[in-house]
PDB file of C-alpha atoms in Angstrom:
ATOM      1  CA  MET M 204      84.922 -15.309  32.903  1.00 47.00           C
ATOM      2  CA  PRO M 205      83.631 -14.374  36.795  1.00 47.00           C
ATOM      3  CA  PRO M 206      80.115 -13.375  37.224  1.00 49.00           C
ATOM      4  CA  LEU M 207      79.798  -9.715  38.102  1.00 47.00           C
ATOM      5  CA  ARG M 208      77.723  -9.626  40.999  1.00 45.00           C
ATOM      6  CA  ARG M 209      75.832  -7.314  43.141  1.00 44.00           C
ATOM      7  CA  PRO M 210      75.099  -8.412  47.033  1.00 41.00           C
ATOM      8  CA  SER M 211      72.074 -10.525  47.575  1.00 41.00           C
ATOM      9  CA  ALA M 212      68.858  -8.501  48.056  1.00 40.00           C
ATOM     10  CA  LYS M 213      65.743  -9.823  48.888  1.00 40.00           C
ATOM     11  CA  ALA M 214      63.233  -9.952  45.813  1.00 40.00           C
ATOM     12  CA  PRO M 215      61.126  -7.016  45.092  1.00 41.00           C
ATOM     13  CA  ALA M 216      57.371  -6.971  45.746  1.00 39.00           C
ATOM     14  CA  ALA M 217      56.298  -4.716  43.025  1.00 42.00           C
ATOM     15  CA  ARG M 218      57.373  -4.417  39.285  1.00 45.00           C
ATOM     16  CA  GLY M 219      59.714  -1.487  39.748  1.00 49.00           C
ATOM     17  CA  ASP M 220      61.260  -1.961  42.856  1.00 54.00           C
ATOM     18  CA  SER M 221      64.504  -3.827  41.561  1.00 61.00           C
ATOM     19  CA  LEU M 222      65.016  -0.795  38.981  1.00 71.00           C
ATOM     20  CA  GLY M 223      68.071   1.509  40.065  1.00 65.00           C
ATOM     21  CA  PRO M 224      69.345   4.576  38.639  1.00 62.00           C
ATOM     22  CA  ARG M 225      66.792   5.871  35.879  1.00 59.00           C
ATOM     23  CA  ARG M 226      67.438   5.044  32.164  1.00 57.00           C
ATOM     24  CA  ASP M 227      68.278   7.976  30.217  1.00 59.00           C
ATOM     25  CA  PRO M 228      67.410   7.229  26.724  1.00 60.00           C
ATOM     26  CA  LEU M 229      69.568  10.000  25.196  1.00 56.00           C
ATOM     27  CA  GLU M 230      72.807   9.017  27.148  1.00 64.00           C
ATOM     28  CA  ASP M 231      72.095   5.302  26.225  1.00 56.00           C
ATOM     29  CA  GLU M 232      71.902   6.090  22.680  1.00 59.00           C
ATOM     30  CA  ALA M 233      75.319   7.743  22.730  1.00 59.00           C
ATOM     31  CA  ARG M 234      76.802   4.962  24.772  1.00 56.00           C
ATOM     32  CA  PHE M 235      75.318   2.347  22.344  1.00 48.00           C
ATOM     33  CA  LEU M 236      76.876   4.472  18.942  1.00 57.00           C
ATOM     34  CA  ARG M 237      80.390   4.851  20.728  1.00 62.00           C
ATOM     35  CA  SER M 238      80.222   1.131  20.955  1.00 51.00           C
ATOM     36  CA  TRP M 239      78.968   0.599  17.804  1.00 46.00           C
ATOM     37  CA  PHE M 240      82.044   2.961  16.311  1.00 53.00           C
ATOM     38  CA  GLU M 241      84.405   0.682  18.248  1.00 54.00           C
ATOM     39  CA  ARG M 242      82.819  -2.981  17.362  1.00 55.00           C
ATOM     40  CA  PRO M 243      80.026  -2.383  14.910  1.00 49.00           C
ATOM     41  CA  LEU M 244      80.090  -6.377  14.351  1.00 44.00           C
ATOM     42  CA  VAL M 245      79.747  -6.759  18.081  1.00 45.00           C
ATOM     43  CA  THR M 246      77.058  -4.348  19.081  1.00 44.00           C
ATOM     44  CA  GLY M 247      74.901  -4.834  15.887  1.00 45.00           C
ATOM     45  CA  ALA M 248      72.479  -2.013  16.549  1.00 49.00           C
ATOM     46  CA  VAL M 249      73.244   1.724  16.524  1.00 44.00           C
ATOM     47  CA  THR M 250      70.781   2.695  19.117  1.00 52.00           C
ATOM     48  CA  PRO M 251      69.039   0.741  22.306  1.00 57.00           C
ATOM     49  CA  SER M 252      66.069  -1.367  21.497  1.00 64.00           C
ATOM     50  CA  GLY M 253      62.488   1.094  21.668  1.00 85.00           C
ATOM     51  CA  LYS M 254      60.184   0.578  24.653  1.00 89.00           C
ATOM     52  CA  MET M 255      57.673  -0.766  22.526  1.00 92.00           C
ATOM     53  CA  LEU M 256      59.870  -3.262  20.754  1.00 94.00           C
ATOM     54  CA  ALA M 257      61.112  -4.492  24.544  1.00 94.00           C
ATOM     55  CA  ARG M 258      57.664  -5.096  25.671  1.00 95.00           C
ATOM     56  CA  THR M 259      56.992  -7.219  22.715  1.00 96.00           C
ATOM     57  CA  MET M 260      59.648  -9.117  23.684  1.00 97.00           C
ATOM     58  CA  ALA M 261      59.053  -9.506  27.568  1.00 97.00           C
ATOM     59  CA  SER M 262      55.446 -10.316  26.544  1.00 98.00           C
ATOM     60  CA  TYR M 263      57.037 -14.063  25.128  1.00 98.00           C
ATOM     61  CA  VAL M 264      58.054 -14.304  29.002  1.00 98.00           C
ATOM     62  CA  ASP M 265      55.288 -16.427  31.203  1.00 97.00           C
ATOM     63  CA  PRO M 266      56.478 -15.056  34.607  1.00 97.00           C
ATOM     64  CA  ARG M 267      54.682 -17.849  36.071  1.00 97.00           C
ATOM     65  CA  ARG M 268      56.837 -20.110  34.779  1.00 97.00           C
ATOM     66  CA  GLU M 269      59.392 -20.668  37.443  1.00 97.00           C
ATOM     67  CA  GLY M 270      63.232 -20.783  36.793  1.00 98.00           C
ATOM     68  CA  PRO M 271      66.226 -18.445  35.753  1.00 98.00           C
ATOM     69  CA  VAL M 272      65.551 -15.930  32.701  1.00 98.00           C
ATOM     70  CA  VAL M 273      69.000 -15.575  30.055  1.00 98.00           C
ATOM     71  CA  GLU M 274      69.207 -12.281  28.045  1.00 98.00           C
ATOM     72  CA  LEU M 275      71.454 -12.377  25.364  1.00 98.00           C
ATOM     73  CA  GLY M 276      72.803  -9.090  24.496  1.00 96.00           C
ATOM     74  CA  PRO M 277      71.023  -6.622  26.787  1.00 96.00           C
ATOM     75  CA  GLY M 278      73.192  -3.493  25.969  1.00 92.00           C
ATOM     76  CA  THR M 279      72.246  -0.832  28.245  1.00 92.00           C
ATOM     77  CA  GLY M 280      68.811  -2.843  29.346  1.00 94.00           C
ATOM     78  CA  PRO M 281      65.464  -1.706  27.843  1.00 94.00           C
ATOM     79  CA  VAL M 282      64.314  -5.295  27.616  1.00 96.00           C
ATOM     80  CA  THR M 283      65.806  -6.011  31.178  1.00 97.00           C
ATOM     81  CA  GLU M 284      63.564  -3.472  32.411  1.00 96.00           C
ATOM     82  CA  ALA M 285      60.669  -4.241  30.620  1.00 96.00           C
ATOM     83  CA  LEU M 286      61.006  -7.891  32.058  1.00 98.00           C
ATOM     84  CA  ILE M 287      61.089  -6.872  35.661  1.00 98.00           C
ATOM     85  CA  ARG M 288      58.494  -4.617  34.769  1.00 97.00           C
ATOM     86  CA  ARG M 289      56.427  -7.827  33.068  1.00 97.00           C
ATOM     87  CA  GLY M 290      57.135  -9.122  36.870  1.00 98.00           C
ATOM     88  CA  ILE M 291      60.008 -11.038  36.340  1.00 98.00           C
ATOM     89  CA  ALA M 292      61.993 -10.709  39.642  1.00 98.00           C
ATOM     90  CA  ALA M 293      65.339  -9.189  39.363  1.00 98.00           C
ATOM     91  CA  SER M 294      66.832 -12.505  41.349  1.00 97.00           C
ATOM     92  CA  ARG M 295      66.104 -14.498  38.376  1.00 98.00           C
ATOM     93  CA  LEU M 296      67.659 -12.667  35.639  1.00 98.00           C
ATOM     94  CA  ILE M 297      71.210 -13.618  34.641  1.00 98.00           C
ATOM     95  CA  LEU M 298      72.749 -11.172  31.649  1.00 98.00           C
ATOM     96  CA  VAL M 299      75.074 -11.984  29.056  1.00 98.00           C
ATOM     97  CA  GLU M 300      76.843  -8.842  28.270  1.00 96.00           C
ATOM     98  CA  PHE M 301      80.111  -8.663  26.261  1.00 93.00           C
ATOM     99  CA  ASN M 302      80.887  -4.961  26.830  1.00 93.00           C
ATOM    100  CA  PRO M 303      82.546  -4.469  29.967  1.00 93.00           C
ATOM    101  CA  ASP M 304      81.025  -1.366  29.903  1.00 93.00           C
ATOM    102  CA  PHE M 305      77.505  -2.371  29.365  1.00 93.00           C
ATOM    103  CA  CYS M 306      78.195  -5.028  32.272  1.00 95.00           C
ATOM    104  CA  ARG M 307      79.030  -2.458  35.062  1.00 95.00           C
ATOM    105  CA  LEU M 308      75.681  -0.534  33.903  1.00 94.00           C
ATOM    106  CA  LEU M 309      73.749  -3.224  33.696  1.00 96.00           C
ATOM    107  CA  THR M 310      75.051  -4.194  37.576  1.00 96.00           C
ATOM    108  CA  ARG M 311      74.268  -0.580  38.506  1.00 95.00           C
ATOM    109  CA  ARG M 312      71.293   0.102  37.067  1.00 95.00           C
ATOM    110  CA  PHE M 313      69.595  -3.335  37.951  1.00 97.00           C
ATOM    111  CA  PRO M 314      70.395  -4.013  41.410  1.00 96.00           C
ATOM    112  CA  GLY M 315      69.678  -8.125  42.067  1.00 97.00           C
ATOM    113  CA  VAL M 316      70.281  -9.521  38.687  1.00 98.00           C
ATOM    114  CA  THR M 317      73.484 -11.808  37.503  1.00 98.00           C
ATOM    115  CA  VAL M 318      75.663  -9.856  34.820  1.00 98.00           C
ATOM    116  CA  ILE M 319      77.738 -12.215  33.063  1.00 97.00           C
ATOM    117  CA  ARG M 320      80.966 -10.922  30.872  1.00 96.00           C
ATOM    118  CA  GLY M 321      81.186 -13.359  28.150  1.00 95.00           C
ATOM    119  CA  ASP M 322      80.421 -15.098  24.749  1.00 95.00           C
ATOM    120  CA  ALA M 323      77.073 -15.697  24.737  1.00 95.00           C
ATOM    121  CA  TYR M 324      77.432 -17.777  20.924  1.00 96.00           C
ATOM    122  CA  ASP M 325      79.502 -20.209  23.509  1.00 96.00           C
ATOM    123  CA  MET M 326      76.713 -20.510  26.063  1.00 96.00           C
ATOM    124  CA  ARG M 327      77.228 -23.466  27.347  1.00 96.00           C
ATOM    125  CA  ALA M 328      80.667 -22.471  28.356  1.00 96.00           C
ATOM    126  CA  THR M 329      79.774 -19.176  29.395  1.00 97.00           C
ATOM    127  CA  LEU M 330      76.913 -20.330  31.828  1.00 97.00           C
ATOM    128  CA  LYS M 331      78.588 -23.620  32.699  1.00 94.00           C
ATOM    129  CA  THR M 332      78.848 -22.234  36.476  1.00 94.00           C
ATOM    130  CA  VAL M 333      76.064 -20.051  36.566  1.00 96.00           C
ATOM    131  CA  LEU M 334      73.014 -21.929  35.327  1.00 96.00           C
ATOM    132  CA  THR M 335      72.225 -24.211  37.875  1.00 94.00           C
ATOM    133  CA  GLN M 336      68.394 -25.473  36.738  1.00 97.00           C
ATOM    134  CA  PRO M 337      66.929 -25.219  33.526  1.00 98.00           C
ATOM    135  CA  ALA M 338      65.608 -21.659  32.160  1.00 98.00           C
ATOM    136  CA  ALA M 339      62.651 -20.606  31.633  1.00 98.00           C
ATOM    137  CA  ALA M 340      63.178 -18.651  28.638  1.00 98.00           C
ATOM    138  CA  THR M 341      65.699 -17.061  26.343  1.00 98.00           C
ATOM    139  CA  ILE M 342      65.558 -13.491  25.398  1.00 98.00           C
ATOM    140  CA  SER M 343      68.196 -12.681  22.543  1.00 97.00           C
ATOM    141  CA  SER M 344      68.851  -8.965  21.189  1.00 95.00           C
ATOM    142  CA  LEU M 345      72.105 -10.537  19.183  1.00 95.00           C
ATOM    143  CA  PRO M 346      73.381  -9.374  15.794  1.00 92.00           C
ATOM    144  CA  LEU M 347      72.565 -12.567  14.492  1.00 95.00           C
ATOM    145  CA  PHE M 348      73.244 -11.345  10.657  1.00 93.00           C
ATOM    146  CA  THR M 349      76.356 -10.866  11.432  1.00 92.00           C
ATOM    147  CA  LYS M 350      77.035 -14.901  12.235  1.00 95.00           C
ATOM    148  CA  PRO M 351      76.711 -17.796   9.758  1.00 96.00           C
ATOM    149  CA  LEU M 352      73.378 -19.453   9.666  1.00 96.00           C
ATOM    150  CA  GLU M 353      75.420 -23.035  11.056  1.00 96.00           C
ATOM    151  CA  GLN M 354      76.689 -20.563  13.883  1.00 96.00           C
ATOM    152  CA  ARG M 355      72.728 -19.348  14.955  1.00 96.00           C
ATOM    153  CA  LEU M 356      71.432 -22.468  14.389  1.00 96.00           C
ATOM    154  CA  ASP M 357      74.053 -23.434  16.748  1.00 96.00           C
ATOM    155  CA  LEU M 358      73.224 -20.760  19.286  1.00 97.00           C
ATOM    156  CA  LEU M 359      69.159 -21.629  19.188  1.00 97.00           C
ATOM    157  CA  ASN M 360      70.280 -25.569  20.012  1.00 96.00           C
ATOM    158  CA  ALA M 361      72.438 -24.647  22.583  1.00 97.00           C
ATOM    159  CA  ALA M 362      69.821 -22.310  24.529  1.00 98.00           C
ATOM    160  CA  HIS M 363      66.962 -24.808  23.862  1.00 97.00           C
ATOM    161  CA  ASP M 364      69.079 -27.952  25.560  1.00 97.00           C
ATOM    162  CA  LEU M 365      69.796 -25.191  28.476  1.00 98.00           C
ATOM    163  CA  MET M 366      66.327 -24.487  29.047  1.00 98.00           C
ATOM    164  CA  GLN M 367      62.794 -26.647  29.931  1.00 98.00           C
ATOM    165  CA  PRO M 368      60.790 -27.970  27.581  1.00 96.00           C
ATOM    166  CA  GLY M 369      58.731 -25.848  25.649  1.00 96.00           C
ATOM    167  CA  ALA M 370      60.328 -22.607  26.990  1.00 98.00           C
ATOM    168  CA  PRO M 371      60.579 -19.810  23.871  1.00 98.00           C
ATOM    169  CA  PHE M 372      64.031 -18.392  22.802  1.00 98.00           C
ATOM    170  CA  VAL M 373      62.927 -14.667  21.526  1.00 98.00           C
ATOM    171  CA  GLN M 374      65.110 -13.096  19.455  1.00 97.00           C
ATOM    172  CA  PHE M 375      64.145  -9.518  17.220  1.00 95.00           C
ATOM    173  CA  THR M 376      65.599  -8.669  14.051  1.00 94.00           C
ATOM    174  CA  TYR M 377      65.066  -5.549  11.457  1.00 92.00           C
ATOM    175  CA  ALA M 378      65.067  -7.583   8.500  1.00 93.00           C
ATOM    176  CA  VAL M 379      62.222  -8.801   6.826  1.00 92.00           C
ATOM    177  CA  VAL M 380      63.241 -12.625   6.888  1.00 94.00           C
ATOM    178  CA  PRO M 381      63.675 -14.690  10.275  1.00 96.00           C
ATOM    179  CA  PRO M 382      66.969 -14.282  11.682  1.00 96.00           C
ATOM    180  CA  ILE M 383      66.945 -18.063  12.044  1.00 96.00           C
ATOM    181  CA  PRO M 384      64.461 -20.327   9.191  1.00 95.00           C
ATOM    182  CA  ALA M 385      60.903 -20.001  10.229  1.00 94.00           C
ATOM    183  CA  ARG M 386      60.697 -23.724   8.820  1.00 91.00           C
ATOM    184  CA  CYS M 387      62.685 -26.741  10.410  1.00 90.00           C
ATOM    185  CA  GLU M 388      62.960 -29.774   8.071  1.00 80.00           C
ATOM    186  CA  ALA M 389      64.224 -32.071  11.043  1.00 81.00           C
ATOM    187  CA  GLY M 390      61.342 -30.756  13.326  1.00 86.00           C
ATOM    188  CA  SER M 391      63.544 -29.504  15.869  1.00 92.00           C
ATOM    189  CA  TYR M 392      62.392 -26.059  16.934  1.00 96.00           C
ATOM    190  CA  THR M 393      58.798 -24.500  15.931  1.00 96.00           C
ATOM    191  CA  ALA M 394      58.468 -20.392  14.929  1.00 97.00           C
ATOM    192  CA  ASP M 395      56.180 -17.721  15.574  1.00 97.00           C
ATOM    193  CA  ARG M 396      56.532 -13.687  14.728  1.00 97.00           C
ATOM    194  CA  SER M 397      54.897 -11.029  15.784  1.00 97.00           C
ATOM    195  CA  ASN M 398      53.778  -8.456  13.878  1.00 96.00           C
ATOM    196  CA  ARG M 399      55.969  -5.619  12.706  1.00 95.00           C
ATOM    197  CA  VAL M 400      56.663  -3.172  15.679  1.00 93.00           C
ATOM    198  CA  TRP M 401      56.273  -0.002  13.601  1.00 91.00           C
ATOM    199  CA  LEU M 402      56.911   2.433  16.576  1.00 87.00           C
ATOM    200  CA  ASN M 403      60.177   1.010  16.981  1.00 87.00           C
ATOM    201  CA  LEU M 404      63.086   2.819  15.575  1.00 83.00           C
ATOM    202  CA  PRO M 405      63.974   0.839  12.658  1.00 88.00           C
ATOM    203  CA  PRO M 406      60.786  -0.812  12.226  1.00 92.00           C
ATOM    204  CA  ALA M 407      61.409  -4.738  13.620  1.00 93.00           C
ATOM    205  CA  ARG M 408      59.577  -8.146  14.386  1.00 95.00           C
ATOM    206  CA  VAL M 409      59.995 -10.156  16.809  1.00 97.00           C
ATOM    207  CA  TRP M 410      60.419 -14.268  16.439  1.00 98.00           C
ATOM    208  CA  VAL M 411      59.864 -16.711  18.798  1.00 98.00           C
ATOM    209  CA  TYR M 412      61.487 -20.455  18.692  1.00 98.00           C
ATOM    210  CA  ARG M 413      60.253 -23.563  20.975  1.00 97.00           C
ATOM    211  CA  ARG M 414      61.520 -27.172  20.611  1.00 95.00           C
ATOM    212  CA  PRO M 415      58.520 -28.939  20.457  1.00 86.00           C
TER     213      PRO M 415
END
């Protein structure tokens, strides 16, 4: 699928300058709920990530590390907003979203980002013509537990293949177990976890995977 792009603009000098129309949490929840009813296995969550969870996910991305930042399944953009507020320039963000309504919303809400409508589980093909250098991080809000473990591992391996050495793959989950096993017998990745984010509804935890 060809990328949906906004006209190019200068990178913002301040953290919040690249934010477009203000996000309405109630309106976003309604969008998510409607999308979930239509495609529950694709949308996964009934509501967008809360601010505290979004900030926790963004905190694992170092804005000093150069290179693009890939976000998978951004939805209505709460994590995108947290990344920009953390200091990641909008021009560095590549958002991969399957829902066409969310794609249009993200393009309008975050001027300067690159929005790709495509399959995040097929990262190599989806980002083939867009990602021109190794990514500094991958942030995922995909509902991984709707997919078999083999497909989740394929996603993790694809993300690491497209990233810089040691770059983080950041994934949240509502479950008490990790979305991808924390221990890897083959030693192809390491895993760390955050404390449970109790202020999110429902409470969630962030897992960070790196290739040694």
